[in-house]
Short mmCIF file of C-alpha atoms in Angstrom, two decimals:
data_model
loop_
_atom_site.label_atom_id
_atom_site.label_comp_id
_atom_site.label_asym_id
_atom_site.label_seq_id
_atom_site.Cartn_x
_atom_site.Cartn_y
_atom_site.Cartn_z
CA UNK A 16 26.66 4.00 -6.73
CA UNK A 17 25.31 5.47 -10.06
CA UNK A 18 22.21 7.76 -10.40
CA UNK A 19 20.05 4.93 -11.80
CA UNK A 20 20.71 2.83 -8.90
CA UNK A 21 20.13 5.80 -6.57
CA UNK A 22 16.66 6.44 -8.24
CA UNK A 23 15.83 2.65 -8.26
CA UNK A 24 16.28 2.80 -4.37
CA UNK A 25 14.38 5.98 -4.18
CA UNK A 26 11.43 4.55 -6.00
CA UNK A 27 11.62 1.36 -3.94
CA UNK A 28 11.62 3.61 -0.52
CA UNK A 29 8.45 5.59 -2.29
CA UNK A 30 6.60 2.40 -2.48
CA UNK A 31 7.58 0.64 0.94
CA UNK A 32 6.28 4.26 2.32
CA UNK A 33 2.81 4.11 0.39
CA UNK A 34 2.43 0.36 1.51
CA UNK A 35 3.54 1.45 5.11
CA UNK A 36 0.81 4.40 5.11
CA UNK A 37 -1.66 3.80 2.89
CA UNK A 38 -2.22 0.11 4.16
CA UNK A 39 -3.67 0.87 7.40
CA UNK A 40 -5.49 3.02 5.58
CA UNK A 41 -7.12 0.42 3.09
CA UNK A 42 -7.41 -2.02 6.18
CA UNK A 43 -9.75 0.42 7.89
CA UNK A 44 -12.02 1.09 4.98
CA UNK A 45 -11.92 -2.80 4.28
CA UNK A 46 -13.22 -3.09 7.87
CA UNK A 47 -15.90 -0.67 8.14
CA UNK A 48 -18.46 -3.13 8.07
CA UNK A 49 -16.62 -5.67 10.13
CA UNK A 50 -16.09 -3.46 13.00
CA UNK A 51 -18.64 -0.41 13.20
CA UNK A 52 -22.15 -1.62 14.16
CA UNK A 53 -23.98 1.53 13.37
CA UNK A 54 -23.38 5.18 11.91
CA UNK A 55 -21.64 6.64 14.99
CA UNK A 56 -18.69 3.72 15.15
CA UNK A 57 -18.64 4.22 11.04
CA UNK A 58 -17.88 7.73 11.38
CA UNK A 59 -15.45 7.28 14.76
CA UNK A 60 -13.56 4.30 12.12
CA UNK A 61 -13.04 7.28 9.10
CA UNK A 62 -12.13 9.71 11.73
CA UNK A 63 -9.28 7.77 12.57
CA UNK A 64 -7.71 8.24 9.13
CA UNK A 65 -9.73 11.45 8.15
CA UNK A 66 -6.72 13.76 8.89
CA UNK A 67 -4.22 11.80 6.99
CA UNK A 68 -5.38 9.55 4.39
CA UNK A 69 -4.88 12.29 1.51
CA UNK A 70 -1.23 12.73 2.87
CA UNK A 71 -0.69 9.25 2.65
CA UNK A 72 -1.75 8.93 -0.98
CA UNK A 73 1.15 11.54 -2.10
CA UNK A 74 3.59 8.69 -1.71
CA UNK A 75 1.55 7.25 -4.60
CA UNK A 76 1.78 10.28 -6.71
CA UNK A 77 5.77 10.74 -6.13
CA UNK A 78 6.55 7.10 -7.12
CA UNK A 79 4.53 7.42 -9.98
CA UNK A 80 6.04 10.86 -11.04
CA UNK A 81 9.72 9.37 -10.08
CA UNK A 82 8.76 6.32 -12.34
CA UNK A 83 7.94 8.53 -15.10
CA UNK A 84 11.08 10.85 -14.82
CA UNK A 85 13.54 8.53 -13.93
CA UNK A 86 12.62 5.21 -15.94
CA UNK A 87 10.49 6.47 -18.75
CA UNK A 88 10.62 3.46 -20.72
CA UNK A 89 9.61 1.09 -17.60
CA UNK A 90 6.74 3.74 -16.95
CA UNK A 91 5.57 3.30 -20.38
CA UNK A 92 5.43 -0.42 -20.60
CA UNK A 93 3.91 -0.82 -17.02
CA UNK A 94 1.00 1.44 -17.93
CA UNK A 95 0.33 0.17 -21.00
CA UNK A 96 0.56 -3.40 -20.33
CA UNK A 97 -1.17 -3.11 -17.07
CA UNK A 98 -3.53 -0.57 -18.27
CA UNK A 99 -6.98 -2.44 -17.13
CA UNK A 100 -5.68 -3.14 -13.51
CA UNK A 101 -4.38 0.36 -13.16
CA UNK A 102 -7.43 2.13 -14.34
CA UNK A 103 -9.18 0.31 -11.75
CA UNK A 104 -7.54 1.02 -9.01
CA UNK A 105 -7.52 4.93 -10.28
CA UNK A 106 -11.24 4.44 -10.32
CA UNK A 107 -11.31 2.79 -6.71
CA UNK A 108 -9.27 5.38 -5.35
CA UNK A 109 -11.20 8.37 -6.93
CA UNK A 110 -14.51 7.13 -5.29
CA UNK A 111 -12.84 6.58 -2.36
CA UNK A 112 -11.38 9.84 -1.86
CA UNK A 113 -14.89 11.52 -3.16
CA UNK A 114 -16.62 9.10 -0.23
CA UNK A 115 -14.55 10.24 2.58
CA UNK A 116 -15.86 13.98 1.65
CA UNK A 117 -19.50 13.27 0.42
CA UNK A 118 -21.06 10.95 3.16
CA UNK A 119 -21.71 13.43 5.69
CA UNK A 120 -23.28 16.05 3.16
CA UNK A 121 -26.66 14.84 4.01
CA UNK A 122 -28.68 13.37 7.09
CA UNK A 123 -30.09 10.02 5.21
CA UNK A 124 -29.26 6.59 5.82
CA UNK A 125 -29.36 5.28 2.02
CA UNK A 126 -27.00 8.11 1.01
CA UNK A 127 -24.40 7.24 3.84
CA UNK A 128 -24.68 3.35 3.10
CA UNK A 129 -23.89 4.14 -0.58
CA UNK A 130 -20.99 6.23 0.36
CA UNK A 131 -19.75 3.43 2.53
CA UNK A 132 -20.23 0.86 0.09
CA UNK A 133 -17.72 2.94 -2.08
CA UNK A 134 -15.05 3.51 0.75
CA UNK A 135 -14.94 -0.44 1.27
CA UNK A 136 -14.71 -1.10 -2.75
CA UNK A 137 -12.56 1.56 -2.84
CA UNK A 138 -10.18 0.11 -0.34
CA UNK A 139 -10.61 -3.58 -1.14
CA UNK A 140 -10.02 -3.41 -5.13
CA UNK A 141 -6.61 -1.54 -4.67
CA UNK A 142 -5.14 -3.42 -1.82
CA UNK A 143 -5.83 -6.82 -3.79
CA UNK A 144 -4.46 -5.45 -7.49
CA UNK A 145 -1.37 -3.94 -5.78
CA UNK A 146 -0.28 -7.17 -4.98
CA UNK A 147 -1.39 -8.76 -7.95
CA UNK A 148 0.71 -5.86 -9.98
CA UNK A 149 3.86 -6.38 -7.84
CA UNK A 150 3.40 -9.77 -8.16
CA UNK A 151 3.39 -9.81 -11.92
CA UNK A 152 6.36 -7.33 -12.22
CA UNK A 153 8.69 -9.80 -9.83
CA UNK A 154 7.51 -12.93 -11.82
CA UNK A 155 8.20 -11.16 -15.32
CA UNK A 156 6.00 -10.54 -17.99
CA UNK A 157 5.65 -11.04 -22.06
CA UNK A 158 7.81 -8.38 -23.27
CA UNK A 159 8.74 -8.46 -27.22
CA UNK A 160 12.31 -7.22 -28.23
CA UNK A 161 11.06 -3.71 -28.12
CA UNK A 162 10.22 -4.04 -24.52
CA UNK A 163 6.32 -3.88 -25.27
CA UNK A 164 3.87 -6.28 -23.16
CA UNK A 165 2.32 -8.53 -25.61
CA UNK A 166 0.26 -10.74 -23.31
CA UNK A 167 -3.36 -10.24 -22.25
CA UNK A 168 -5.21 -9.58 -19.25
CA UNK A 169 -5.79 -13.08 -18.04
CA UNK A 170 -2.05 -13.65 -18.16
CA UNK A 171 -1.79 -11.33 -15.03
CA UNK A 172 -4.06 -13.48 -13.39
CA UNK A 173 -1.58 -16.36 -12.66
CA UNK A 174 -1.28 -18.27 -9.57
CA UNK A 175 1.81 -16.41 -7.97
CA UNK A 176 0.28 -13.06 -9.03
CA UNK A 177 -2.85 -13.86 -7.18
CA UNK A 178 -1.08 -15.22 -4.07
CA UNK A 179 0.20 -11.68 -3.91
CA UNK A 180 -3.00 -10.19 -4.11
CA UNK A 181 -4.28 -12.11 -1.28
CA UNK A 182 -0.83 -11.27 0.27
CA UNK A 183 -1.70 -7.69 0.50
CA UNK A 184 -4.89 -7.96 1.40
CA UNK A 185 -4.50 -9.95 4.30
CA UNK A 186 -1.49 -7.84 5.48
CA UNK A 187 -3.26 -4.41 4.87
CA UNK A 188 -6.61 -5.53 6.64
CA UNK A 189 -4.19 -6.95 9.75
CA UNK A 190 -2.16 -3.49 9.47
CA UNK A 191 -5.43 -1.75 9.44
CA UNK A 192 -6.85 -3.53 12.76
CA UNK A 193 -3.64 -2.92 14.59
CA UNK A 194 -3.82 0.40 13.85
CA UNK A 195 -7.48 0.98 15.02
CA UNK A 196 -6.46 -0.89 18.27
CA UNK A 197 -3.69 1.75 18.50
CA UNK A 198 -5.81 4.57 17.55
CA UNK A 199 -9.55 3.95 19.57
CA UNK A 200 -10.22 3.28 22.89
CA UNK A 201 -13.10 1.57 24.59
CA UNK A 202 -15.02 -1.24 23.17
CA UNK A 203 -14.04 -0.54 19.88
CA UNK A 204 -10.00 -0.75 20.91
CA UNK A 205 -10.79 -4.19 22.14
CA UNK A 206 -12.75 -5.60 19.32
CA UNK A 207 -10.07 -4.32 16.85
CA UNK A 208 -7.83 -6.21 18.70
CA UNK A 209 -9.42 -9.34 19.18
CA UNK A 210 -9.85 -9.16 15.30
CA UNK A 211 -6.24 -8.53 14.85
CA UNK A 212 -5.24 -11.45 16.94
CA UNK A 213 -7.62 -13.44 14.71
CA UNK A 214 -5.99 -12.30 11.49
CA UNK A 215 -2.53 -12.72 12.62
CA UNK A 216 -2.20 -16.48 11.73
CA UNK A 217 -3.74 -16.24 8.48
CA UNK A 218 -1.48 -13.08 7.22
CA UNK A 219 1.57 -15.41 8.66
CA UNK A 220 0.43 -18.56 6.37
CA UNK A 221 -0.36 -16.31 3.37
CA UNK A 222 2.53 -13.79 3.32
CA UNK A 223 4.99 -16.59 4.40
CA UNK A 224 3.72 -18.86 1.46
CA UNK A 225 4.47 -15.94 -0.81
CA UNK A 226 7.65 -14.92 0.60
CA UNK A 227 8.77 -18.36 0.42
CA UNK A 228 7.70 -19.07 -3.33
CA UNK A 229 9.49 -15.74 -4.10
CA UNK A 230 12.86 -16.73 -2.40
CA UNK A 231 12.64 -20.22 -4.21
CA UNK A 232 12.32 -19.22 -7.85
CA UNK A 233 14.44 -16.00 -7.44
CA UNK A 234 17.88 -17.10 -5.80
CA UNK A 235 19.11 -14.39 -4.23
CA UNK A 236 20.85 -14.68 -0.79
CA UNK A 237 20.07 -10.58 0.34
CA UNK A 238 16.72 -11.02 -0.70
CA UNK A 239 16.41 -14.26 1.47
CA UNK A 240 17.77 -12.54 4.41
CA UNK A 241 15.13 -9.32 4.22
CA UNK A 242 12.21 -11.91 3.40
CA UNK A 243 13.38 -13.81 6.45
CA UNK A 244 13.37 -10.46 8.76
CA UNK A 245 9.89 -9.60 7.32
CA UNK A 246 8.76 -13.03 8.46
CA UNK A 247 10.19 -12.28 11.91
CA UNK A 248 8.51 -9.01 11.86
CA UNK A 249 5.17 -10.61 10.93
CA UNK A 250 5.56 -13.32 14.22
CA UNK A 251 6.41 -10.48 16.44
CA UNK A 252 3.17 -8.36 15.23
CA UNK A 253 1.48 -11.56 15.93
CA UNK A 254 3.02 -12.07 19.52
CA UNK A 255 2.14 -8.50 20.25
CA UNK A 256 -1.07 -8.49 19.36
CA UNK A 257 -2.08 -11.36 21.64
CA UNK A 258 -0.31 -9.24 24.46
CA UNK A 259 -2.15 -5.96 23.69
CA UNK A 260 0.81 -4.46 22.92
CA UNK A 261 -0.91 -1.90 20.24
CA UNK A 262 2.30 0.35 19.63
CA UNK A 263 4.58 -2.62 19.26
CA UNK A 264 2.31 -4.42 16.64
CA UNK A 265 1.95 -1.39 14.38
CA UNK A 266 5.75 -1.01 14.46
CA UNK A 267 6.14 -5.15 13.60
CA UNK A 268 3.12 -4.82 10.65
CA UNK A 269 4.80 -1.65 9.23
CA UNK A 270 8.34 -3.14 9.03
CA UNK A 271 6.96 -6.30 7.74
CA UNK A 272 5.53 -3.92 4.91
CA UNK A 273 8.38 -2.26 4.34
CA UNK A 274 10.77 -5.18 4.50
CA UNK A 275 8.67 -7.25 1.83
CA UNK A 276 8.91 -4.19 -0.43
CA UNK A 277 12.46 -3.96 -0.08
CA UNK A 278 12.60 -7.85 -0.62
CA UNK A 279 10.88 -7.49 -3.76
CA UNK A 280 12.87 -4.60 -5.34
CA UNK A 281 16.14 -6.30 -3.93
CA UNK A 282 14.95 -9.35 -5.90
CA UNK A 283 13.86 -7.62 -9.02
CA UNK A 284 17.37 -5.50 -9.32
CA UNK A 285 18.95 -4.65 -11.91
CA UNK A 286 15.92 -5.51 -13.97
CA UNK A 287 12.91 -2.91 -13.25
CA UNK A 288 10.54 -5.17 -15.25
CA UNK A 289 11.53 -8.50 -16.29
CA UNK A 290 10.81 -10.46 -19.53
CA UNK A 291 9.01 -14.07 -19.16
CA UNK A 292 9.87 -14.54 -23.04
CA UNK A 293 13.62 -13.76 -23.27
CA UNK A 294 16.00 -12.15 -20.56
CA UNK A 295 17.55 -9.86 -23.43
CA UNK A 296 13.68 -8.27 -23.44
CA UNK A 297 13.84 -7.42 -20.04
CA UNK A 298 13.86 -3.60 -18.93
CA UNK A 299 16.96 -2.73 -16.54
CA UNK A 300 18.10 0.31 -14.70
CA UNK A 301 20.37 0.86 -17.75
CA UNK A 302 18.05 0.72 -20.96
CA UNK A 303 14.92 2.14 -19.18
CA UNK A 304 16.20 5.02 -17.35
CA UNK A 305 16.73 8.96 -18.28
CA UNK A 306 19.51 10.53 -19.24
CA UNK A 307 22.43 11.48 -16.53
CA UNK A 308 21.36 15.29 -16.79
CA UNK A 309 17.74 14.41 -16.09
CA UNK A 310 18.88 12.22 -13.15
CA UNK A 311 21.03 14.68 -11.93
CA UNK A 312 18.72 17.57 -11.58
CA UNK A 313 15.90 15.29 -10.34
CA UNK A 314 18.38 14.57 -7.73
CA UNK A 315 18.84 17.64 -6.49
CA UNK A 316 15.53 19.18 -6.40
CA UNK A 317 14.64 15.62 -4.35
CA UNK A 318 17.54 16.79 -1.68
CA UNK A 319 16.05 20.09 -1.38
CA UNK A 320 12.24 19.01 -1.07
CA UNK A 321 11.94 15.61 0.77
CA UNK A 322 12.78 16.69 3.77
CA UNK A 323 10.34 19.49 3.80
CA UNK A 324 7.85 16.90 2.89
CA UNK A 325 8.58 14.33 5.54
CA UNK A 326 8.84 17.02 8.25
CA UNK A 327 5.28 18.17 7.51
CA UNK A 328 3.54 14.89 7.49
CA UNK A 329 5.20 13.89 10.56
CA UNK A 330 3.98 17.14 12.14
CA UNK A 331 0.32 16.06 10.81
CA UNK A 332 0.69 12.59 12.50
CA UNK A 333 2.07 14.37 15.94
CA UNK A 334 -0.97 16.81 15.76
CA UNK A 335 -3.64 14.04 15.14
CA UNK A 336 -1.93 11.07 17.57
CA UNK A 337 -4.25 11.35 20.43
CA UNK A 338 -6.65 8.15 20.51
CA UNK A 339 -10.49 8.89 19.56
CA UNK A 340 -13.44 7.35 21.31
CA UNK A 341 -17.28 6.72 20.53
CA UNK A 342 -18.13 9.48 23.02
CA UNK A 343 -16.62 12.07 21.26
CA UNK A 344 -18.93 11.18 18.26
CA UNK A 345 -22.08 13.38 18.21
CA UNK A 346 -25.21 11.62 17.62
#
């Protein structure tokens, strides 16, 4: 396997890990006004992701850094063409991170409500726009012969990409509800479980439609098989939520996200950014990659440090594995 293919697979893995881990973070943030009825309950929800949300964002930083180093042409075209949506995502993530740290700095309800709005918006905006971005990448965008984006912002708001945004939003909210049912106890656990049960049919309908549309327009047998596995995992999540088996439900929603991302990257390969103008204008793993020497050095660095990062993050989840209850939140 060539190093360009290796790094394409590694970047796909990083995005799959980001959607798996940050997906429930976003879901919890979006569900803050839905499940929490007072400040103690909002603190309970925030505390479920408090020890891990910033570590989960490392996957995004590494995915962006790996894209910059391994496929600089892809990085340059992506960030110039998708400048406005990516800027909105960045601002939302910054506000969300600041809100987690600052909402408890004052004992004032108005102060906390304002930061809660930042958490909700900072979770909602990326949850939608990541789906829109990936929908456009898979569908293809207007690239000229110099591999530069020549479309406008509203070209990115096409029906397929908007359905992709609705898909990621729905899956993240379902993933977050299942996570809360797994991570809390008592009334909040029951409330989150009931919400997850109601969300599951909508997620199946919306995500199934997006995956079916993708499979219909991209005739890739391997991609079809992965999308079918994702659909089965989502159906399993619906069954597990109805049975109140939170652990299996969380594994199933996580598998759905990982398989969906894997299917999109398999469908995309060998392109990294297809052109809707002409196939010759598309960016591929070959014409967008760095030099073989750069890829070789990056590979050795990844081999050395990836196990350390995975071990540290796994240890964090193990330490904070227990359920939280409202009784442990001071008045």
